[in-house]
Coordinates of C-alpha atoms in Angstrom, one line a residue:
M114 CA 0.0 0.0 0.0
L115 CA 1.3 3.4 -1.0
S116 CA 1.1 6.6 1.1
K117 CA -1.9 8.7 0.3
N118 CA 0.5 11.6 0.2
Q119 CA 1.3 10.8 -3.5
E120 CA 1.4 13.8 -5.9
I121 CA -1.4 13.3 -8.5
I122 CA -1.4 15.7 -11.4
I123 CA -4.1 16.0 -14.0
V124 CA -3.3 18.0 -17.1
G125 CA -6.4 19.3 -18.9
G126 CA -9.6 20.8 -17.6
G127 CA -12.0 19.2 -20.1
F128 CA -14.5 16.4 -19.6
G129 CA -12.1 13.7 -18.6
G130 CA -9.9 15.9 -16.4
I131 CA -12.7 17.3 -14.3
R132 CA -14.3 13.9 -13.9
A133 CA -11.0 12.4 -12.7
G134 CA -10.4 15.3 -10.3
L135 CA -13.8 15.2 -8.8
D136 CA -13.8 11.4 -8.3
L137 CA -10.3 11.4 -6.8
A138 CA -11.2 14.2 -4.4
R139 CA -14.3 12.5 -3.3
K140 CA -12.9 9.0 -2.9
L141 CA -9.4 9.7 -1.8
P142 CA -9.5 12.4 1.0
G143 CA -6.2 13.9 2.0
A144 CA -4.5 13.2 -1.4
K145 CA -2.5 15.9 -3.1
I146 CA -4.4 16.5 -6.3
T147 CA -3.5 19.2 -8.8
L148 CA -5.3 20.1 -12.0
I149 CA -3.4 22.1 -14.5
S150 CA -5.4 23.8 -17.3
E151 CA -4.6 26.4 -19.9
G152 CA -7.9 28.2 -19.0
Q153 CA -9.8 29.0 -15.8
N154 CA -13.0 27.7 -17.1
F155 CA -14.4 24.3 -18.3
E156 CA -16.1 24.6 -21.7
Y157 CA -19.1 22.5 -22.4
T158 CA -18.4 22.0 -26.1
P159 CA -21.8 20.4 -27.0
A160 CA -23.4 23.8 -26.3
L161 CA -21.1 25.7 -28.7
Y162 CA -23.6 25.5 -31.6
R163 CA -26.1 27.3 -29.3
V164 CA -23.7 30.1 -28.6
M165 CA -23.0 30.5 -32.3
N166 CA -26.8 30.8 -32.8
G167 CA -27.1 33.7 -30.2
R168 CA -27.8 31.9 -27.0
A169 CA -26.2 32.9 -23.7
T170 CA -22.8 31.5 -22.8
G171 CA -23.9 30.4 -19.3
G172 CA -24.5 26.8 -20.4
A173 CA -21.2 26.6 -22.3
C174 CA -18.7 27.9 -19.7
V175 CA -18.3 27.0 -16.0
A176 CA -15.4 28.3 -13.8
L177 CA -13.2 25.5 -12.6
K178 CA -13.2 27.0 -9.1
D179 CA -17.0 26.5 -9.1
I180 CA -16.8 22.9 -10.2
F181 CA -14.2 22.1 -7.5
A182 CA -15.6 24.3 -4.7
G183 CA -15.2 22.4 -1.5
A184 CA -13.0 19.7 -3.2
A185 CA -9.3 19.3 -2.2
V186 CA -8.0 20.0 -5.8
K187 CA -5.4 22.7 -6.4
I188 CA -6.2 24.4 -9.7
I189 CA -3.2 25.9 -11.7
K190 CA -3.6 27.9 -14.9
A191 CA -0.7 27.1 -17.0
M192 CA 0.3 25.6 -20.4
I193 CA 2.3 22.4 -20.2
V194 CA 5.0 22.5 -22.9
A195 CA 7.3 19.5 -21.9
I196 CA 6.9 16.2 -20.2
D197 CA 9.7 14.0 -18.9
L198 CA 8.1 10.7 -18.3
G199 CA 11.2 9.0 -16.9
A200 CA 11.9 11.8 -14.4
K201 CA 8.2 12.2 -13.6
K202 CA 8.4 16.0 -14.3
L203 CA 6.3 18.5 -16.2
R204 CA 7.3 22.0 -17.3
D205 CA 5.0 24.8 -18.3
A206 CA 5.5 27.8 -20.6
S207 CA 6.9 30.0 -17.8
G208 CA 9.6 27.4 -17.0
T209 CA 7.9 26.2 -13.7
E210 CA 8.4 22.5 -13.0
Y211 CA 6.0 20.0 -11.4
V212 CA 6.8 16.7 -10.0
F213 CA 4.3 13.8 -9.9
D214 CA 3.8 10.3 -8.7
F215 CA 0.7 9.7 -10.8
L216 CA 0.0 11.7 -14.0
V217 CA -3.4 11.8 -15.9
L218 CA -3.0 13.4 -19.3
A219 CA -6.3 14.7 -20.6
L220 CA -5.2 17.4 -23.0
G221 CA -7.9 16.7 -25.6
S222 CA -7.5 17.5 -29.3
E223 CA -6.9 20.5 -31.6
T224 CA -8.0 21.5 -35.0
V225 CA -6.2 20.0 -38.0
Y226 CA -6.4 21.5 -41.5
F227 CA -4.7 18.6 -43.5
D228 CA -2.3 21.1 -45.2
I229 CA -5.1 22.5 -47.4
P230 CA -3.9 25.9 -48.7
G231 CA -5.7 28.8 -47.2
I232 CA -8.0 27.0 -44.8
Q233 CA -6.2 27.9 -41.5
E234 CA -5.8 31.5 -42.7
F235 CA -9.2 32.3 -43.9
S236 CA -11.7 29.9 -42.2
F237 CA -13.3 29.9 -38.8
S238 CA -12.7 26.9 -36.5
F239 CA -15.3 25.8 -34.1
K240 CA -13.8 24.1 -31.0
S241 CA -13.9 26.7 -28.3
L242 CA -16.2 29.3 -26.7
K243 CA -13.8 32.0 -27.9
E244 CA -14.1 30.7 -31.5
A245 CA -17.9 30.5 -31.3
L246 CA -18.3 34.0 -30.1
A247 CA -15.8 35.3 -32.7
L248 CA -17.9 33.6 -35.4
N249 CA -21.1 35.0 -34.1
Q250 CA -19.6 38.5 -34.1
H251 CA -18.2 38.0 -37.6
L252 CA -21.7 37.1 -38.9
H253 CA -23.3 40.3 -37.4
Q254 CA -20.5 42.5 -38.9
T255 CA -20.9 40.7 -42.2
F256 CA -24.7 41.2 -42.3
V257 CA -24.2 44.9 -41.4
A258 CA -21.9 45.3 -44.4
C259 CA -24.2 43.1 -46.5
A260 CA -27.1 45.5 -46.0
K261 CA -25.1 48.3 -47.6
A262 CA -23.8 46.2 -50.5
G263 CA -25.4 45.7 -53.9
V264 CA -27.4 42.6 -54.8
D265 CA -24.3 40.5 -55.9
G266 CA -22.4 41.5 -52.8
Q267 CA -25.3 40.7 -50.6
A268 CA -25.7 37.2 -52.0
C269 CA -22.0 36.5 -51.5
A270 CA -22.0 37.9 -47.9
A271 CA -25.1 35.9 -46.9
R272 CA -23.7 32.6 -48.2
L273 CA -22.4 30.5 -45.3
V274 CA -20.3 27.5 -45.9
I275 CA -19.6 24.7 -43.3
I276 CA -16.9 22.2 -44.1
G277 CA -17.4 18.8 -42.4
G278 CA -20.5 16.6 -42.2
G279 CA -19.8 15.1 -38.8
P280 CA -21.9 15.9 -35.7
S281 CA -20.4 19.4 -35.1
G282 CA -21.1 20.4 -38.7
V283 CA -24.6 19.0 -38.8
E284 CA -25.6 20.7 -35.4
L285 CA -24.1 24.0 -36.6
A286 CA -25.8 23.8 -40.0
G287 CA -29.2 23.0 -38.5
G288 CA -29.0 25.9 -36.1
L289 CA -27.6 28.4 -38.6
A290 CA -30.3 27.7 -41.2
I291 CA -32.9 29.3 -38.8
Y292 CA -30.7 31.8 -37.0
A293 CA -29.1 33.4 -40.0
R294 CA -32.4 34.0 -41.6
E295 CA -33.8 35.6 -38.4
M296 CA -30.6 37.7 -38.3
A297 CA -31.2 38.8 -41.9
K298 CA -34.7 40.1 -41.1
K299 CA -33.3 42.2 -38.2
H300 CA -30.6 43.6 -40.5
H301 CA -33.3 44.4 -43.1
L302 CA -32.1 41.9 -45.6
D303 CA -34.1 39.6 -47.7
P304 CA -33.9 36.2 -45.8
S305 CA -34.1 34.4 -49.2
L306 CA -30.6 35.6 -49.9
V307 CA -29.2 33.5 -47.0
S308 CA -27.9 30.2 -47.9
V309 CA -26.2 27.5 -45.6
N310 CA -24.0 25.1 -47.5
L311 CA -22.8 21.9 -45.7
V312 CA -19.8 20.4 -47.6
E313 CA -18.7 16.8 -47.0
A314 CA -15.9 14.9 -48.8
A315 CA -17.6 11.5 -48.2
S316 CA -20.6 10.1 -50.0
R317 CA -22.9 10.8 -47.1
L318 CA -23.2 12.8 -43.8
L319 CA -22.3 11.3 -40.5
P320 CA -20.4 8.2 -41.8
T321 CA -19.9 6.8 -38.3
L322 CA -23.7 6.5 -37.8
P323 CA -26.1 4.0 -39.3
E324 CA -27.0 4.9 -42.9
A325 CA -30.7 5.1 -42.3
M326 CA -30.2 7.5 -39.4
A327 CA -27.9 9.7 -41.4
E328 CA -30.5 9.8 -44.2
K329 CA -33.2 11.0 -41.8
I330 CA -30.9 13.7 -40.6
T331 CA -30.1 14.7 -44.1
R332 CA -33.8 15.0 -44.9
R333 CA -34.2 17.2 -41.8
L334 CA -31.4 19.5 -42.8
K335 CA -32.8 19.9 -46.3
S336 CA -36.3 20.7 -44.9
L337 CA -34.6 23.6 -43.0
G338 CA -33.1 24.9 -46.2
V339 CA -29.6 23.6 -45.8
D340 CA -27.8 22.9 -49.2
I341 CA -25.8 19.6 -48.9
L342 CA -22.8 19.0 -51.1
L343 CA -21.4 15.5 -50.9
N344 CA -18.3 13.9 -52.5
Q345 CA -16.8 17.4 -52.4
A346 CA -13.2 17.6 -51.1
V347 CA -11.9 21.1 -50.4
T348 CA -8.8 21.9 -52.5
K349 CA -8.0 25.4 -51.2
E350 CA -9.5 28.6 -49.8
E351 CA -8.9 32.2 -50.7
E352 CA -10.3 35.5 -49.4
A353 CA -13.0 35.4 -52.1
G354 CA -14.2 31.9 -51.3
I355 CA -13.7 28.2 -51.1
Y356 CA -12.6 25.8 -53.9
L357 CA -13.9 22.3 -54.1
K358 CA -13.2 19.3 -56.3
D359 CA -15.9 20.4 -58.7
G360 CA -16.1 24.1 -58.5
Q361 CA -15.9 27.2 -56.3
I362 CA -18.3 28.9 -53.8
K363 CA -17.9 32.6 -53.4
T364 CA -18.4 33.4 -49.7
K365 CA -17.1 35.5 -46.9
T366 CA -17.8 32.9 -44.2
V367 CA -16.2 29.4 -44.1
I368 CA -16.5 27.4 -40.9
W369 CA -14.1 24.4 -40.6
T370 CA -15.4 21.4 -38.6
A371 CA -13.7 18.7 -40.6
G372 CA -10.8 17.5 -38.6
V373 CA -9.1 17.2 -35.2
K374 CA -5.9 15.6 -34.0
P375 CA -4.5 14.9 -30.5
N376 CA -3.0 17.8 -28.7
R377 CA 0.6 18.4 -30.1
V378 CA 2.1 17.8 -26.6
Y379 CA 1.6 14.1 -27.0
A380 CA 3.7 13.9 -30.2
A381 CA 6.4 16.1 -28.6
T382 CA 6.7 13.8 -25.5
P383 CA 9.6 11.3 -25.8
G384 CA 8.6 7.8 -24.8
L385 CA 5.0 7.9 -25.8
E386 CA 4.1 5.4 -28.6
L387 CA 1.6 6.8 -31.1
D388 CA -0.8 4.9 -33.5
K389 CA -1.4 6.0 -37.1
K390 CA -4.0 8.6 -35.9
G391 CA -1.5 10.2 -33.6
R392 CA -3.2 8.8 -30.5
V393 CA -1.2 7.3 -27.6
V394 CA -1.0 3.5 -27.4
V395 CA -2.2 2.5 -23.9
D396 CA -2.3 -0.8 -22.0
Q397 CA -5.3 -2.6 -20.6
F398 CA -5.5 0.0 -17.7
L399 CA -5.2 3.1 -19.9
Q400 CA -1.6 3.5 -18.8
A401 CA 0.8 4.8 -21.5
K402 CA 2.6 1.8 -22.9
N403 CA 5.7 0.9 -20.9
F404 CA 4.9 3.5 -18.2
E405 CA 3.2 2.7 -15.0
N406 CA 1.3 5.5 -13.1
I407 CA 0.9 7.6 -16.3
F408 CA -2.6 7.5 -17.7
I409 CA -4.0 8.7 -21.0
I410 CA -7.7 9.5 -21.2
G411 CA -10.2 10.9 -23.7
D412 CA -9.4 12.1 -27.2
A413 CA -5.8 11.0 -27.3
A414 CA -6.1 7.5 -26.0
A415 CA -6.0 4.8 -28.7
T416 CA -9.3 3.2 -27.6
P417 CA -12.4 2.4 -29.7
Y418 CA -14.7 5.3 -28.8
A419 CA -12.0 8.0 -28.2
G420 CA -13.0 11.5 -29.4
L421 CA -16.4 11.8 -27.7
A422 CA -17.2 13.6 -24.4
Q423 CA -18.9 10.6 -23.0
T424 CA -15.8 8.5 -23.5
A425 CA -13.6 11.1 -21.8
I426 CA -16.0 11.2 -18.8
Y427 CA -16.0 7.4 -18.6
D428 CA -12.2 7.3 -18.9
G429 CA -11.9 9.9 -16.1
S430 CA -13.9 7.8 -13.7
F431 CA -12.1 4.6 -14.7
V432 CA -8.6 6.1 -14.1
A433 CA -9.6 7.7 -10.8
R434 CA -10.7 4.2 -9.6
S435 CA -7.4 2.7 -10.9
I436 CA -5.3 5.3 -9.0
I437 CA -7.2 4.7 -5.8
K438 CA -6.7 0.9 -6.2
K439 CA -3.0 1.4 -6.8
I440 CA -2.6 3.5 -3.7
N441 CA -4.5 1.0 -1.6
G442 CA -2.5 -1.9 -3.0
R443 CA -5.4 -3.6 -4.8
A444 CA -5.4 -5.2 -8.2
L445 CA -6.5 -3.1 -11.2
T446 CA -9.6 -3.9 -13.3
P447 CA -9.0 -4.0 -17.1
Y448 CA -10.6 -1.2 -19.1
A449 CA -13.7 -2.2 -20.9
P450 CA -14.7 0.3 -23.7
K451 CA -18.3 1.6 -23.4
K452 CA -20.4 2.3 -26.4
T453 CA -21.6 5.8 -26.5
V454 CA -25.0 7.4 -27.1
Y455 CA -25.3 9.8 -29.9
A456 CA -27.7 12.7 -29.6
I457 CA -27.5 15.2 -32.5
P458 CA -29.8 18.3 -32.4
V459 CA -30.8 19.5 -35.9
G460 CA -32.6 22.8 -35.6
P461 CA -35.1 23.8 -32.9
S462 CA -37.0 21.1 -31.0
W463 CA -35.6 18.3 -33.2
A464 CA -32.8 15.8 -32.4
A465 CA -31.7 12.4 -33.6
V466 CA -30.7 10.0 -30.8
L467 CA -29.0 6.6 -31.1
F468 CA -29.1 4.5 -27.9
G469 CA -27.7 1.1 -28.6
N470 CA -29.8 -0.3 -31.4
R471 CA -32.7 2.1 -30.7
Q472 CA -33.2 5.4 -32.6
F473 CA -35.4 8.4 -31.6
Y474 CA -36.2 11.5 -33.6
G475 CA -38.0 14.8 -33.4
R476 CA -39.2 16.5 -30.3
F477 CA -38.8 13.4 -28.2
G478 CA -35.2 13.2 -29.3
S479 CA -34.7 16.8 -28.4
W480 CA -36.1 16.1 -24.8
L481 CA -33.6 13.3 -24.5
R482 CA -30.7 15.6 -25.5
Y483 CA -32.0 18.2 -23.1
F484 CA -32.1 15.8 -20.1
A485 CA -28.6 14.5 -21.0
D486 CA -27.2 18.0 -20.9
L487 CA -29.0 18.6 -17.5
R488 CA -27.7 15.4 -16.2
F489 CA -24.2 16.3 -16.9
F490 CA -24.4 19.7 -15.1
L491 CA -25.9 18.0 -12.1
S492 CA -22.9 15.7 -12.1
I493 CA -20.4 18.6 -11.7
L494 CA -22.4 21.3 -9.8
P495 CA -24.7 21.5 -6.8
F496 CA -28.4 21.2 -7.8
G497 CA -29.2 24.9 -7.6
K498 CA -26.2 26.1 -9.5
A499 CA -26.5 23.3 -12.1
L500 CA -30.2 24.3 -12.8
A501 CA -29.3 28.0 -13.0
R502 CA -26.4 27.3 -15.4
F503 CA -28.5 25.1 -17.5
R504 CA -31.4 27.5 -17.8
G505 CA -28.9 30.1 -19.0
N506 CA -29.0 28.2 -22.3
Q507 CA -32.5 29.5 -23.0
T508 CA -31.6 33.2 -22.7
L509 CA -30.8 35.1 -26.0
C510 CA -27.5 36.9 -25.7
E511 CA -27.0 39.2 -28.7
S512 CA -24.1 41.6 -28.8
C513 CA -25.3 43.3 -32.0
K514 CA -27.0 46.6 -31.3
I515 CA -29.3 46.2 -34.4
C516 CA -30.5 42.8 -33.1
Q517 CA -31.0 44.2 -29.6
T518 CA -33.1 47.1 -30.7
D519 CA -35.1 45.1 -33.1
K520 CA -36.2 42.4 -30.6

């Protein structure tokens, strides 16, 4: 049995990191637990599409100090730039070093542009609250300029292009199809000028979901007025628009949701073995291969369902239990991947849900998604704060003066 005075460091304040921290603090009183995060807030990324569509940020952003209020977890705001696995040391951007006995790496992923010319320079990415707010502000500014332009200029400015037909792209397209046309009316533009184009390189949307489910979601998007372009790989982007395999779309707004890769720190860490996707090879206990007491969770672990929030949460709980068992001298239980539930909202009061082999659609699906969101907030905050934070999703939060005065 090890001393409970072990230094446990968690790097990453996302889904997996906060779950591991909360579980360790609750079940291992007296332990030295430190969570290192680049930001002071946890971002609930499933709510980003709502922020983009003019909703309040309350449901998308929670201060880490509120999540860990009353928990014996030290929170440090820092960017980890180097990890020495053998010496069990971390170094942040300021040069400060941290020594650990147990390390949980939950750094998540970052946007990847596949070396397509112009994409990183001219498109908007969509992985953080800051990016969602920047995109929302850009749309308002574009529509203000659009109202002063000629007919051709208006059509170009009101043409919105989303690259990537995965869950993020689909959620965003469904919301924008409604929101952008409402915004056009407030800016005294003809809503018929607004077009939302969803571009996917594959032969169908949502290739990881059952084909029949993807087809129903496709029909829903089309009913909302979304133009879907399949089998269209992006070749380059310029300031004037986007170039596809079979043509060009003139636009001032391109949103990139087509790719992510594990955080660059993993590839820069000597000793970590990576698979073809850049994920870290782990053993049956989610420990980095050949390294005991160093756990990889969430997006960067080479496990079947990595890349999803539910998997990161599941991994965080699993690793917390494993660390507790190690400290108490008990045998570890092998990791058993857990199949996730998909709940994809497509416009107001409609969602598609895949639960095992069962599928649900429409308003009932949106209720299931609603309660899944609420359940998560209840798992990280006291009841009153969770409910208040969750209700914040329902409050419109426009920064545009034209939209404010026209309500």
